[in-house]
PDB file of C-alpha atoms in Angstrom:
ATOM      1  CA  MET A   7     -10.769 -10.767   6.124  1.00 95.00           C
ATOM      2  CA  ILE A   8      -9.029  -7.615   7.331  1.00 94.00           C
ATOM      3  CA  THR A   9      -6.222  -7.875   9.765  1.00 94.00           C
ATOM      4  CA  THR A  10      -2.895  -6.022  11.257  1.00 92.00           C
ATOM      5  CA  GLN A  11      -1.721  -9.514  12.005  1.00 91.00           C
ATOM      6  CA  ALA A  12       0.966 -11.042   9.196  1.00 89.00           C
ATOM      7  CA  ALA A  13       0.357 -14.622  10.420  1.00 87.00           C
ATOM      8  CA  ALA A  14      -3.332 -13.693  10.455  1.00 91.00           C
ATOM      9  CA  PHE A  15      -3.168 -12.392   6.929  1.00 92.00           C
ATOM     10  CA  LEU A  16      -0.763 -15.248   5.574  1.00 88.00           C
ATOM     11  CA  GLU A  17      -3.642 -18.083   7.093  1.00 89.00           C
ATOM     12  CA  ALA A  18      -6.286 -16.624   4.736  1.00 90.00           C
ATOM     13  CA  LEU A  19      -4.153 -16.275   1.769  1.00 87.00           C
ATOM     14  CA  PRO A  20      -5.421 -18.474  -1.171  1.00 74.00           C
ATOM     15  CA  THR A  21      -2.045 -20.257  -2.746  1.00 74.00           C
ATOM     16  CA  GLY A  22      -0.190 -18.568  -5.366  1.00 70.00           C
ATOM     17  CA  GLY A  23      -0.400 -15.191  -6.612  1.00 79.00           C
ATOM     18  CA  ARG A  24       0.801 -11.398  -6.033  1.00 93.00           C
ATOM     19  CA  LEU A  25       0.195  -8.997  -3.210  1.00 96.00           C
ATOM     20  CA  MET A  26      -0.504  -5.355  -4.460  1.00 97.00           C
ATOM     21  CA  GLY A  27       0.322  -2.757  -1.638  1.00 96.00           C
ATOM     22  CA  LEU A  28      -1.977   0.642  -1.678  1.00 96.00           C
ATOM     23  CA  ASP A  29      -0.915   3.771   0.104  1.00 93.00           C
ATOM     24  CA  VAL A  30      -4.574   5.492   0.482  1.00 92.00           C
ATOM     25  CA  GLY A  31      -4.282   9.181   0.486  1.00 87.00           C
ATOM     26  CA  THR A  32      -7.246  11.981  -0.176  1.00 88.00           C
ATOM     27  CA  LYS A  33      -5.749  12.495  -3.728  1.00 91.00           C
ATOM     28  CA  THR A  34      -4.213   9.566  -5.067  1.00 91.00           C
ATOM     29  CA  ILE A  35      -3.718   6.291  -4.160  1.00 94.00           C
ATOM     30  CA  GLY A  36      -0.263   5.080  -4.626  1.00 93.00           C
ATOM     31  CA  THR A  37      -0.066   1.155  -6.134  1.00 95.00           C
ATOM     32  CA  ALA A  38       2.878  -1.437  -5.780  1.00 96.00           C
ATOM     33  CA  LEU A  39       3.458  -5.090  -6.469  1.00 96.00           C
ATOM     34  CA  CYS A  40       5.137  -7.712  -5.756  1.00 95.00           C
ATOM     35  CA  ASP A  41       6.332 -10.545  -7.954  1.00 90.00           C
ATOM     36  CA  ALA A  42       4.761 -14.000  -7.248  1.00 87.00           C
ATOM     37  CA  GLY A  43       7.613 -15.287  -4.780  1.00 87.00           C
ATOM     38  CA  TRP A  44       7.353 -12.465  -2.591  1.00 90.00           C
ATOM     39  CA  SER A  45      10.672 -11.219  -3.030  1.00 90.00           C
ATOM     40  CA  PHE A  46      10.402  -7.797  -4.192  1.00 91.00           C
ATOM     41  CA  ALA A  47       7.644  -5.028  -4.386  1.00 93.00           C
ATOM     42  CA  SER A  48       7.704  -2.585  -7.283  1.00 94.00           C
ATOM     43  CA  PRO A  49       5.684   0.721  -7.847  1.00 93.00           C
ATOM     44  CA  ALA A  50       2.759   0.336 -10.199  1.00 93.00           C
ATOM     45  CA  THR A  51       0.131   3.010 -11.560  1.00 91.00           C
ATOM     46  CA  LEU A  52      -0.879   5.519  -9.902  1.00 92.00           C
ATOM     47  CA  ILE A  53      -4.738   6.530  -9.316  1.00 94.00           C
ATOM     48  CA  ARG A  54      -6.143   9.967  -8.812  1.00 93.00           C
ATOM     49  CA  ARG A  55      -9.132   9.639  -6.996  1.00 93.00           C
ATOM     50  CA  THR A  56     -12.466  10.278  -8.097  1.00 93.00           C
ATOM     51  CA  LYS A  57     -15.625   8.746  -6.965  1.00 94.00           C
ATOM     52  CA  PHE A  58     -14.808   5.611  -4.753  1.00 94.00           C
ATOM     53  CA  THR A  59     -16.990   3.317  -7.562  1.00 94.00           C
ATOM     54  CA  LYS A  60     -14.482   4.390 -10.757  1.00 96.00           C
ATOM     55  CA  ASP A  61     -11.126   4.360  -7.793  1.00 95.00           C
ATOM     56  CA  LYS A  62     -12.142   0.867  -7.490  1.00 96.00           C
ATOM     57  CA  ALA A  63     -12.671  -0.152 -10.541  1.00 95.00           C
ATOM     58  CA  GLN A  64      -9.229   0.541 -11.205  1.00 96.00           C
ATOM     59  CA  LEU A  65      -7.867  -1.445  -8.508  1.00 96.00           C
ATOM     60  CA  VAL A  66     -10.198  -4.249  -9.623  1.00 96.00           C
ATOM     61  CA  GLU A  67      -9.068  -4.304 -13.064  1.00 96.00           C
ATOM     62  CA  LEU A  68      -5.052  -3.918 -11.629  1.00 96.00           C
ATOM     63  CA  ALA A  69      -5.063  -6.981  -9.692  1.00 95.00           C
ATOM     64  CA  ALA A  70      -6.998  -9.001 -11.971  1.00 94.00           C
ATOM     65  CA  ALA A  71      -4.424  -8.144 -14.857  1.00 95.00           C
ATOM     66  CA  GLN A  72      -1.507  -8.948 -12.016  1.00 93.00           C
ATOM     67  CA  ASN A  73      -3.230 -12.003 -10.354  1.00 91.00           C
ATOM     68  CA  VAL A  74      -2.966 -10.477  -7.093  1.00 95.00           C
ATOM     69  CA  ARG A  75      -4.311 -12.308  -4.290  1.00 93.00           C
ATOM     70  CA  GLY A  76      -4.255 -10.066  -1.167  1.00 95.00           C
ATOM     71  CA  LEU A  77      -3.947  -6.529  -0.292  1.00 97.00           C
ATOM     72  CA  VAL A  78      -1.421  -4.582   1.891  1.00 96.00           C
ATOM     73  CA  ILE A  79      -2.591  -0.912   2.827  1.00 96.00           C
ATOM     74  CA  GLY A  80      -0.958   1.269   4.633  1.00 93.00           C
ATOM     75  CA  LEU A  81      -1.958   2.050   8.293  1.00 93.00           C
ATOM     76  CA  PRO A  82      -0.909   5.783   8.973  1.00 88.00           C
ATOM     77  CA  LEU A  83      -0.230   5.910  12.572  1.00 82.00           C
ATOM     78  CA  ASN A  84       1.097   8.350  15.342  1.00 77.00           C
ATOM     79  CA  LEU A  85       4.466   8.107  16.003  1.00 79.00           C
ATOM     80  CA  ASP A  86       3.471   6.760  19.328  1.00 84.00           C
ATOM     81  CA  GLY A  87       1.755   4.040  17.974  1.00 80.00           C
ATOM     82  CA  THR A  88      -2.078   5.099  18.333  1.00 85.00           C
ATOM     83  CA  GLU A  89      -4.420   5.694  15.716  1.00 85.00           C
ATOM     84  CA  SER A  90      -5.068   8.714  13.924  1.00 85.00           C
ATOM     85  CA  PRO A  91      -8.091  10.217  12.206  1.00 85.00           C
ATOM     86  CA  ARG A  92      -6.117   8.944   8.932  1.00 85.00           C
ATOM     87  CA  SER A  93      -5.501   5.168  10.293  1.00 87.00           C
ATOM     88  CA  GLN A  94      -9.736   5.298  10.607  1.00 89.00           C
ATOM     89  CA  SER A  95     -10.088   6.555   6.931  1.00 89.00           C
ATOM     90  CA  SER A  96      -7.742   3.322   5.921  1.00 92.00           C
ATOM     91  CA  ARG A  97      -9.696   0.905   8.192  1.00 93.00           C
ATOM     92  CA  SER A  98     -12.892   2.178   6.351  1.00 93.00           C
ATOM     93  CA  PHE A  99     -11.453   1.863   2.755  1.00 94.00           C
ATOM     94  CA  ALA A 100     -10.353  -1.417   3.903  1.00 95.00           C
ATOM     95  CA  ARG A 101     -14.082  -2.700   4.599  1.00 95.00           C
ATOM     96  CA  LEU A 102     -14.601  -1.344   1.007  1.00 95.00           C
ATOM     97  CA  VAL A 103     -12.017  -3.277  -0.643  1.00 96.00           C
ATOM     98  CA  VAL A 104     -12.404  -6.250   1.275  1.00 96.00           C
ATOM     99  CA  ASP A 105     -14.100  -8.254  -1.320  1.00 95.00           C
ATOM    100  CA  MET A 106     -11.049  -8.071  -3.578  1.00 95.00           C
ATOM    101  CA  GLY A 107      -8.976 -10.487  -0.944  1.00 94.00           C
ATOM    102  CA  PRO A 108      -7.631 -10.676   2.363  1.00 96.00           C
ATOM    103  CA  VAL A 109      -6.191  -7.483   3.728  1.00 97.00           C
ATOM    104  CA  LEU A 110      -3.134  -6.616   6.028  1.00 96.00           C
ATOM    105  CA  LEU A 111      -3.185  -3.158   7.280  1.00 96.00           C
ATOM    106  CA  TRP A 112       0.578  -2.366   7.391  1.00 91.00           C
ATOM    107  CA  ASP A 113       2.300   0.122   9.985  1.00 88.00           C
ATOM    108  CA  GLU A 114       3.312   2.946   7.388  1.00 82.00           C
ATOM    109  CA  ARG A 115       4.846   5.580   9.933  1.00 69.00           C
ATOM    110  CA  TRP A 116       8.083   6.226   8.270  1.00 69.00           C
ATOM    111  CA  SER A 117       7.146   5.010   4.552  1.00 68.00           C
ATOM    112  CA  THR A 118       6.758   8.718   2.941  1.00 69.00           C
ATOM    113  CA  VAL A 119       9.864  10.093   5.021  1.00 67.00           C
ATOM    114  CA  ALA A 120      12.248   7.085   4.192  1.00 67.00           C
ATOM    115  CA  VAL A 121      11.045   7.435   0.557  1.00 66.00           C
ATOM    116  CA  GLU A 122      11.542  11.111   0.429  1.00 69.00           C
ATOM    117  CA  ARG A 123      14.703  10.592   1.684  1.00 74.00           C
ATOM    118  CA  ALA A 124      15.960   8.362  -0.861  1.00 70.00           C
ATOM    119  CA  MET A 125      14.688  10.535  -3.648  1.00 61.00           C
ATOM    120  CA  ILE A 126      16.480  13.661  -1.935  1.00 73.00           C
ATOM    121  CA  GLU A 127      19.840  11.552  -1.735  1.00 75.00           C
ATOM    122  CA  GLN A 128      18.814  10.732  -5.856  1.00 71.00           C
ATOM    123  CA  ASP A 129      18.865  14.668  -6.321  1.00 72.00           C
ATOM    124  CA  MET A 130      15.402  14.080  -7.774  1.00 69.00           C
ATOM    125  CA  SER A 131      13.621  17.194  -8.396  1.00 70.00           C
ATOM    126  CA  ARG A 132      10.669  18.351  -6.245  1.00 70.00           C
ATOM    127  CA  ALA A 133       8.412  18.067  -8.880  1.00 68.00           C
ATOM    128  CA  ARG A 134       9.419  14.542  -9.794  1.00 70.00           C
ATOM    129  CA  ARG A 135       9.420  13.488  -6.127  1.00 59.00           C
ATOM    130  CA  ALA A 136       5.846  14.538  -5.625  1.00 65.00           C
ATOM    131  CA  GLU A 137       4.496  12.494  -8.752  1.00 64.00           C
ATOM    132  CA  ARG A 138       6.154   9.505  -7.413  1.00 68.00           C
ATOM    133  CA  ILE A 139       6.096   9.897  -4.070  1.00 68.00           C
ATOM    134  CA  ASP A 140       3.158   7.678  -3.528  1.00 76.00           C
ATOM    135  CA  ASN A 141       3.613   4.943  -5.504  1.00 79.00           C
ATOM    136  CA  LEU A 142       7.458   4.200  -3.974  1.00 82.00           C
ATOM    137  CA  ALA A 143       5.510   4.772  -0.802  1.00 87.00           C
ATOM    138  CA  ALA A 144       2.950   1.796  -1.703  1.00 91.00           C
ATOM    139  CA  ALA A 145       6.138  -0.174  -2.848  1.00 92.00           C
ATOM    140  CA  TYR A 146       7.957   0.433   0.475  1.00 86.00           C
ATOM    141  CA  ILE A 147       4.783  -0.569   2.741  1.00 91.00           C
ATOM    142  CA  LEU A 148       4.393  -3.530   0.553  1.00 93.00           C
ATOM    143  CA  GLN A 149       8.167  -4.519   0.923  1.00 92.00           C
ATOM    144  CA  GLY A 150       7.863  -4.199   4.467  1.00 88.00           C
ATOM    145  CA  ALA A 151       5.076  -6.566   4.939  1.00 92.00           C
ATOM    146  CA  ILE A 152       6.391  -8.938   2.089  1.00 92.00           C
ATOM    147  CA  ASP A 153      10.026  -9.335   4.277  1.00 90.00           C
ATOM    148  CA  ALA A 154       7.682  -9.648   7.442  1.00 87.00           C
ATOM    149  CA  LEU A 155       5.446 -12.872   5.531  1.00 86.00           C
ATOM    150  CA  THR A 156       8.286 -14.458   4.435  1.00 86.00           C
ATOM    151  CA  ILE A 157      10.844 -14.656   7.359  1.00 80.00           C
ATOM    152  CA  SER A 158      10.644 -18.488   8.662  1.00 54.00           C
TER     153      SER A 158
END
């Protein structure tokens, strides 16, 4: 099941387990994991993209090791909320990994900007920012989703 609706995603999730956030790019896939109580998201492994089958195998291995029950994938929208060519790429990726569990496509319009600002405020070098931005963006995306899922 793939959805953009938090309520439908929540309904489709099996009980217990963690969620994995993904920031899918053309060269890397940033990953993040949340705790089982869905309180906080943390950056995880950066996957350097090669062939999809190898990329997915790494995702499956990480998901199995961390008891992941669902995926939150960043959906890059235009500033006006319409879909972009990158949105279609994220939707295609979601269709290829939906067998790993329910997928929530989450608006990521401001994730990279917010994360980069925070890193600049921490006086992080450009090289260090480039190395960490995808995983931190995945954590930002996942945190937004778990905040929405746990508000009752």
